[in-house]
Short mmCIF file of C-alpha atoms and ligand atoms in Angstrom, two decimals:
data_model
loop_
_atom_site.label_atom_id
_atom_site.label_comp_id
_atom_site.label_asym_id
_atom_site.label_seq_id
_atom_site.Cartn_x
_atom_site.Cartn_y
_atom_site.Cartn_z
CA MET A 1 96.06 96.24 99.71
CA LEU A 2 95.95 98.75 96.93
CA ILE A 3 99.33 100.47 96.58
CA ILE A 4 98.84 104.01 95.28
CA GLY A 5 102.23 105.28 94.09
CA GLU A 6 103.10 108.76 95.40
CA ARG A 7 106.17 109.52 93.25
CA LEU A 8 104.42 111.31 90.38
CA ASN A 9 104.28 114.51 92.38
CA GLY A 10 105.56 117.91 91.25
CA MET A 11 107.21 118.42 94.61
CA PHE A 12 109.89 115.90 93.64
CA LYS A 13 112.76 117.46 91.68
CA ARG A 14 112.75 114.76 89.01
CA VAL A 15 109.05 115.27 88.25
CA LYS A 16 109.24 119.04 88.56
CA SER A 17 111.97 119.33 85.93
CA ALA A 18 110.24 116.81 83.65
CA ILE A 19 107.13 119.02 83.82
CA GLU A 20 109.17 122.13 83.05
CA GLN A 21 110.84 120.44 80.06
CA LYS A 22 107.64 118.70 78.93
CA ASN A 23 109.64 115.47 79.06
CA LYS A 24 107.05 112.75 78.51
CA LYS A 25 109.55 109.87 78.62
CA GLU A 26 110.70 110.82 82.12
CA ILE A 27 107.12 111.01 83.45
CA GLN A 28 106.33 107.65 81.85
CA ALA A 29 109.51 106.21 83.38
CA VAL A 30 108.38 107.22 86.88
CA ALA A 31 104.98 105.60 86.28
CA GLU A 32 106.63 102.45 84.92
CA GLU A 33 108.95 102.18 87.93
CA GLU A 34 106.01 102.57 90.31
CA ILE A 35 104.01 99.88 88.51
CA LYS A 36 107.01 97.50 88.49
CA ALA A 37 107.46 98.08 92.22
CA GLY A 38 103.85 97.02 92.86
CA ALA A 39 101.67 100.11 92.49
CA GLY A 40 98.12 99.26 91.41
CA MET A 41 97.24 102.93 91.03
CA ILE A 42 99.29 106.02 90.20
CA ASP A 43 98.65 109.20 92.18
CA ILE A 44 99.14 112.31 90.03
CA ASN A 45 99.83 115.58 91.84
CA VAL A 46 101.13 118.67 90.02
CA GLY A 47 102.67 120.05 93.21
CA THR A 48 103.51 123.72 93.37
CA ALA A 49 105.93 123.62 90.45
CA ALA A 50 103.65 124.73 87.65
CA ALA A 51 101.91 128.09 87.26
CA ASP A 52 99.26 126.46 85.08
CA GLN A 53 98.05 123.68 87.37
CA GLU A 54 95.07 122.71 85.20
CA GLY A 55 97.18 122.44 82.03
CA THR A 56 99.85 120.49 83.90
CA MET A 57 97.33 118.02 85.34
CA LYS A 58 95.85 117.48 81.87
CA TRP A 59 99.32 116.88 80.39
CA LEU A 60 100.37 114.48 83.17
CA VAL A 61 97.19 112.40 82.85
CA GLU A 62 97.51 112.25 79.06
CA THR A 63 101.20 111.38 79.29
CA VAL A 64 100.70 108.49 81.72
CA GLN A 65 97.65 106.99 80.02
CA GLU A 66 99.29 107.18 76.59
CA LYS A 67 101.82 104.58 77.78
CA PHE A 68 99.63 102.78 80.36
CA PRO A 69 96.03 102.77 79.11
CA LYS A 70 94.72 100.49 81.88
CA ILE A 71 96.43 101.61 85.11
CA PRO A 72 93.99 103.38 87.47
CA LEU A 73 94.90 107.01 88.18
CA ALA A 74 94.30 109.08 91.33
CA ILE A 75 93.84 112.73 90.43
CA ASP A 76 95.32 114.48 93.45
CA SER A 77 94.49 118.13 94.06
CA SER A 78 92.61 120.16 96.64
CA LYS A 79 91.43 122.44 93.83
CA PRO A 80 88.23 121.26 92.10
CA GLU A 81 89.17 122.95 88.81
CA VAL A 82 92.49 121.05 88.71
CA VAL A 83 90.68 117.76 89.44
CA LEU A 84 88.19 118.55 86.68
CA ALA A 85 90.98 119.26 84.16
CA GLY A 86 92.34 115.75 84.84
CA LEU A 87 88.93 114.06 84.73
CA LYS A 88 88.05 115.61 81.38
CA VAL A 89 90.93 113.85 79.62
CA CYS A 90 91.16 110.67 81.71
CA ARG A 91 90.07 107.45 80.01
CA ASN A 92 91.65 105.08 82.57
CA PRO A 93 89.79 104.00 85.72
CA VAL A 94 90.00 107.03 87.98
CA LEU A 95 89.88 108.08 91.64
CA ILE A 96 89.16 111.67 92.62
CA ASN A 97 91.67 112.57 95.38
CA SER A 98 90.00 114.28 97.12
CA THR A 99 86.94 115.92 98.58
CA THR A 100 86.38 117.05 102.15
CA ALA A 101 83.13 116.84 104.13
CA GLU A 102 82.39 120.56 103.57
CA ASP A 103 78.89 120.83 102.02
CA ALA A 104 79.69 122.83 98.90
CA LYS A 105 82.91 120.97 98.08
CA LEU A 106 81.35 117.57 98.75
CA GLU A 107 78.42 118.23 96.43
CA LYS A 108 80.64 119.60 93.69
CA LEU A 109 83.14 116.73 93.72
CA LEU A 110 80.49 114.03 94.12
CA GLY A 111 78.86 115.59 91.07
CA PHE A 112 82.16 115.11 89.19
CA ALA A 113 82.28 111.47 90.37
CA VAL A 114 78.79 110.82 89.02
CA GLU A 115 79.43 112.62 85.73
CA TYR A 116 82.82 110.99 85.04
CA LYS A 117 82.05 107.56 86.61
CA ALA A 118 84.95 108.05 88.99
CA ASP A 119 85.66 106.65 92.44
CA ILE A 120 86.10 109.33 95.06
CA LEU A 121 88.20 109.71 98.19
CA GLY A 122 86.81 111.79 101.04
CA LEU A 123 88.96 113.29 103.79
CA THR A 124 87.44 113.37 107.26
CA LEU A 125 87.76 117.11 107.68
CA ASP A 126 85.40 120.05 107.24
CA GLU A 127 85.30 123.83 107.78
CA ASN A 128 86.26 123.23 111.42
CA GLY A 129 89.44 121.38 110.41
CA ILE A 130 90.50 117.83 111.28
CA PRO A 131 88.63 116.53 114.35
CA SER A 132 90.85 115.23 117.13
CA GLN A 133 88.29 112.65 118.31
CA LYS A 134 87.66 109.31 116.64
CA ASP A 135 83.85 109.61 116.77
CA GLU A 136 83.91 112.98 115.01
CA ARG A 137 86.09 111.56 112.24
CA VAL A 138 83.69 108.64 111.84
CA ALA A 139 80.73 111.06 111.76
CA LEU A 140 82.34 112.95 108.87
CA ALA A 141 82.98 109.64 107.10
CA ALA A 142 79.27 108.84 107.55
CA LYS A 143 78.32 112.20 106.07
CA ILE A 144 80.54 111.65 103.02
CA LEU A 145 79.25 108.10 102.47
CA MET A 146 75.60 109.03 102.97
CA THR A 147 75.80 111.98 100.57
CA ALA A 148 77.58 109.82 97.98
CA MET A 149 74.90 107.13 98.21
CA GLU A 150 72.14 109.75 97.93
CA MET A 151 73.76 110.91 94.70
CA GLY A 152 73.75 107.37 93.34
CA LEU A 153 77.29 106.17 94.04
CA SER A 154 77.87 102.73 95.53
CA PRO A 155 79.86 102.33 98.78
CA SER A 156 82.54 100.49 96.81
CA GLN A 157 83.22 103.72 94.85
CA VAL A 158 83.94 105.65 98.04
CA TYR A 159 87.27 105.76 99.85
CA ILE A 160 87.53 107.39 103.26
CA ASP A 161 90.86 108.86 104.40
CA PRO A 162 90.89 109.57 108.15
CA VAL A 163 93.78 112.03 107.56
CA VAL A 164 97.06 110.85 109.00
CA LEU A 165 98.88 113.40 111.16
CA PRO A 166 102.60 113.22 112.06
CA VAL A 167 103.46 111.23 115.17
CA LYS A 168 105.95 113.94 116.08
CA PHE A 169 103.24 116.58 116.48
CA GLY A 170 100.30 114.60 117.86
CA GLN A 171 101.25 111.25 119.26
CA ASP A 172 97.80 110.41 120.61
CA GLN A 173 96.37 110.75 117.09
CA CYS A 174 98.08 107.60 115.78
CA LEU A 175 95.71 105.31 117.67
CA THR A 176 92.73 107.59 117.00
CA MET A 177 93.22 107.17 113.25
CA ILE A 178 93.51 103.39 113.57
CA SER A 179 90.29 103.24 115.62
CA ALA A 180 88.58 105.39 113.00
CA ILE A 181 89.62 102.95 110.25
CA ARG A 182 88.24 100.02 112.26
CA ASP A 183 84.90 101.76 112.91
CA ILE A 184 84.54 102.88 109.30
CA LYS A 185 85.05 99.30 108.14
CA THR A 186 82.73 97.68 110.71
CA ALA A 187 80.15 100.17 111.99
CA LEU A 188 79.11 102.44 109.15
CA ASN A 189 77.43 100.44 106.43
CA ASP A 190 77.29 96.97 104.93
CA PRO A 191 78.95 96.88 102.44
CA PRO A 192 81.43 99.36 103.96
CA PRO A 193 83.30 102.04 102.04
CA LYS A 194 86.99 101.53 101.35
CA THR A 195 89.68 103.21 103.43
CA ALA A 196 92.96 104.74 102.28
CA ILE A 197 95.64 106.94 103.85
CA GLY A 198 98.59 109.07 102.82
CA LEU A 199 101.08 107.01 104.82
CA SER A 200 104.22 109.19 104.68
CA ASN A 201 102.45 111.91 106.69
CA ILE A 202 102.92 109.76 109.81
CA SER A 203 106.69 110.30 109.78
CA ASN A 204 106.78 113.96 108.71
CA GLY A 205 109.39 115.85 110.68
CA ALA A 206 111.10 112.69 111.99
CA PRO A 207 114.80 112.07 111.13
CA LYS A 208 115.19 110.88 107.55
CA GLU A 209 116.73 107.54 108.56
CA MET A 210 113.80 106.77 110.92
CA ARG A 211 111.01 107.53 108.47
CA PRO A 212 110.87 104.18 106.60
CA LEU A 213 110.69 102.28 109.92
CA ILE A 214 107.88 104.49 111.23
CA ASN A 215 106.02 104.27 107.91
CA ARG A 216 106.10 100.50 107.62
CA THR A 217 105.28 99.86 111.26
CA TYR A 218 102.26 102.14 111.05
CA LEU A 219 101.14 100.55 107.78
CA VAL A 220 101.11 97.11 109.39
CA MET A 221 98.99 98.42 112.29
CA CYS A 222 96.51 100.09 109.91
CA LEU A 223 96.24 96.91 107.82
CA ALA A 224 95.26 94.96 110.93
CA ALA A 225 92.46 97.50 111.45
CA GLY A 226 91.11 96.95 107.93
CA LEU A 227 92.90 99.48 105.72
CA ASP A 228 92.27 98.91 102.00
CA GLY A 229 94.78 101.20 100.31
CA ALA A 230 97.61 103.64 100.90
CA ILE A 231 99.45 106.35 99.04
CA VAL A 232 103.05 105.26 99.56
CA ASP A 233 106.53 105.26 98.10
CA PRO A 234 106.50 101.93 96.21
CA TYR A 235 110.29 102.14 95.74
CA ASP A 236 110.57 101.28 99.46
CA THR A 237 110.84 97.49 99.14
CA ASP A 238 110.95 96.95 102.91
CA LEU A 239 107.59 98.72 103.10
CA VAL A 240 106.09 96.61 100.32
CA ASP A 241 107.51 93.43 101.93
CA ALA A 242 105.90 94.39 105.26
CA MET A 243 102.58 94.98 103.48
CA ILE A 244 102.72 91.60 101.73
CA THR A 245 103.64 89.83 104.98
CA SER A 246 100.71 91.54 106.74
CA GLU A 247 98.34 90.24 104.08
CA LEU A 248 99.75 86.75 104.68
CA LEU A 249 99.27 87.02 108.45
CA LEU A 250 95.76 88.45 107.98
CA ASN A 251 94.94 85.32 105.98
CA LYS A 252 94.44 87.26 102.74
CA GLN A 253 97.13 85.37 100.86
CA ILE A 254 97.68 81.63 100.93
CA TYR A 255 100.91 80.61 102.65
CA SER A 256 103.84 79.37 100.63
CA ASP A 257 107.53 79.41 101.57
CA SER A 258 108.09 81.88 98.75
CA PHE A 259 105.09 84.11 99.61
CA LEU A 260 106.86 87.39 98.76
CA LYS A 261 107.72 86.17 95.30
CA ALA A 262 104.27 84.63 94.85
CA TYR A 263 102.59 87.95 95.68
CA ARG A 264 104.79 89.91 93.30
CA THR A 265 104.18 87.45 90.49
CA SER A 266 100.43 87.68 90.90
CA HIS A 267 100.19 91.50 91.17
N1 THG B 1 95.79 111.75 101.71
C1 THG B 1 95.38 111.81 100.43
N2 THG B 1 96.13 112.29 99.43
C2 THG B 1 97.37 112.78 99.70
C3 THG B 1 97.87 112.74 101.01
C4 THG B 1 97.03 112.21 102.03
N3 THG B 1 98.14 113.28 98.70
C5 THG B 1 99.37 113.98 99.00
C6 THG B 1 100.08 113.32 100.17
N4 THG B 1 99.15 113.19 101.27
C7 THG B 1 100.61 111.96 99.74
N5 THG B 1 101.72 112.08 98.85
C8 THG B 1 103.02 112.28 99.30
C9 THG B 1 104.04 112.38 98.37
C10 THG B 1 105.36 112.48 98.76
C11 THG B 1 105.69 112.53 100.10
C12 THG B 1 104.68 112.45 101.03
C13 THG B 1 103.33 112.31 100.65
C14 THG B 1 107.10 112.67 100.51
N6 THG B 1 107.57 113.88 100.84
C15 THG B 1 108.94 114.13 101.24
C16 THG B 1 108.96 114.55 102.68
O1 THG B 1 107.89 114.83 103.25
O2 THG B 1 110.01 114.54 103.27
C17 THG B 1 109.58 115.23 100.45
C18 THG B 1 110.10 114.74 99.16
C19 THG B 1 111.06 115.68 98.44
O3 THG B 1 110.81 116.90 98.46
O4 THG B 1 112.00 115.18 97.86
O5 THG B 1 107.84 111.73 100.52
O6 THG B 1 97.38 112.14 103.22
N7 THG B 1 94.16 111.32 100.16
#
């Protein structure tokens, strides 16, 4: 599974103050820690800290790729102009995070993906919000994939995020999202698109000490349904261990008595 590190986000104090002080070393240290912990992609989100979101995104992308010229970057913003500011300077492999299934936004961001040879993540929501039914989520995934293919992207460049909602506020949705992942991987297209989620959303609002348990249990369930990637806290070693063990049990990694170590050595 692709681990997309979530720590380079302006909502964290450490990143927020590094942005304010234009402290490149600190930003590069966060990226380095995420990569060492197993991240195969770094999510970059300016958060709400900066007044100049476009300038901040540009600076963050330049700062990370200066030290890590090969690590794939996920440019994370709901604002197309902030995404574009990141894409313009990004030379690393890149994922647009994200578009929705709304017509105008979808066309605009798919246009960016074509122009900048980027992968793109589509959220299964549109002007009516996030559907509560599995079939409606899958229909929005189909719309995103079909439009992407019409514009010349391959299914392997498209990630679908079925939008994880907190268990505390909509318990029935946990299974709905898992069913959506399974359908998207098996009933949409061959080859299928990829799937990815923002995992920590599942435990939003739950007591702090319970969140890691909820996160890693849900990750294991999603992996069994075919999940390809997740935006997670890679510093959570129990979470990464659970992910590696899932890959073993799903027959994606050859068994050895030291399978955790073997995975970490090879990634
Ligand atoms: N899907 C996609 N992209 C996303 C999300 C998603 N990007 C943003 C978000 N969701 C994923 N990133 C994070 C980053 C950090 C945290 C959660 C999700 C997190 N927040 C702490 C909390 O909620 O308690 C607050 C941290 C702090 O303020 O110190 O851990 O779903 N495609």
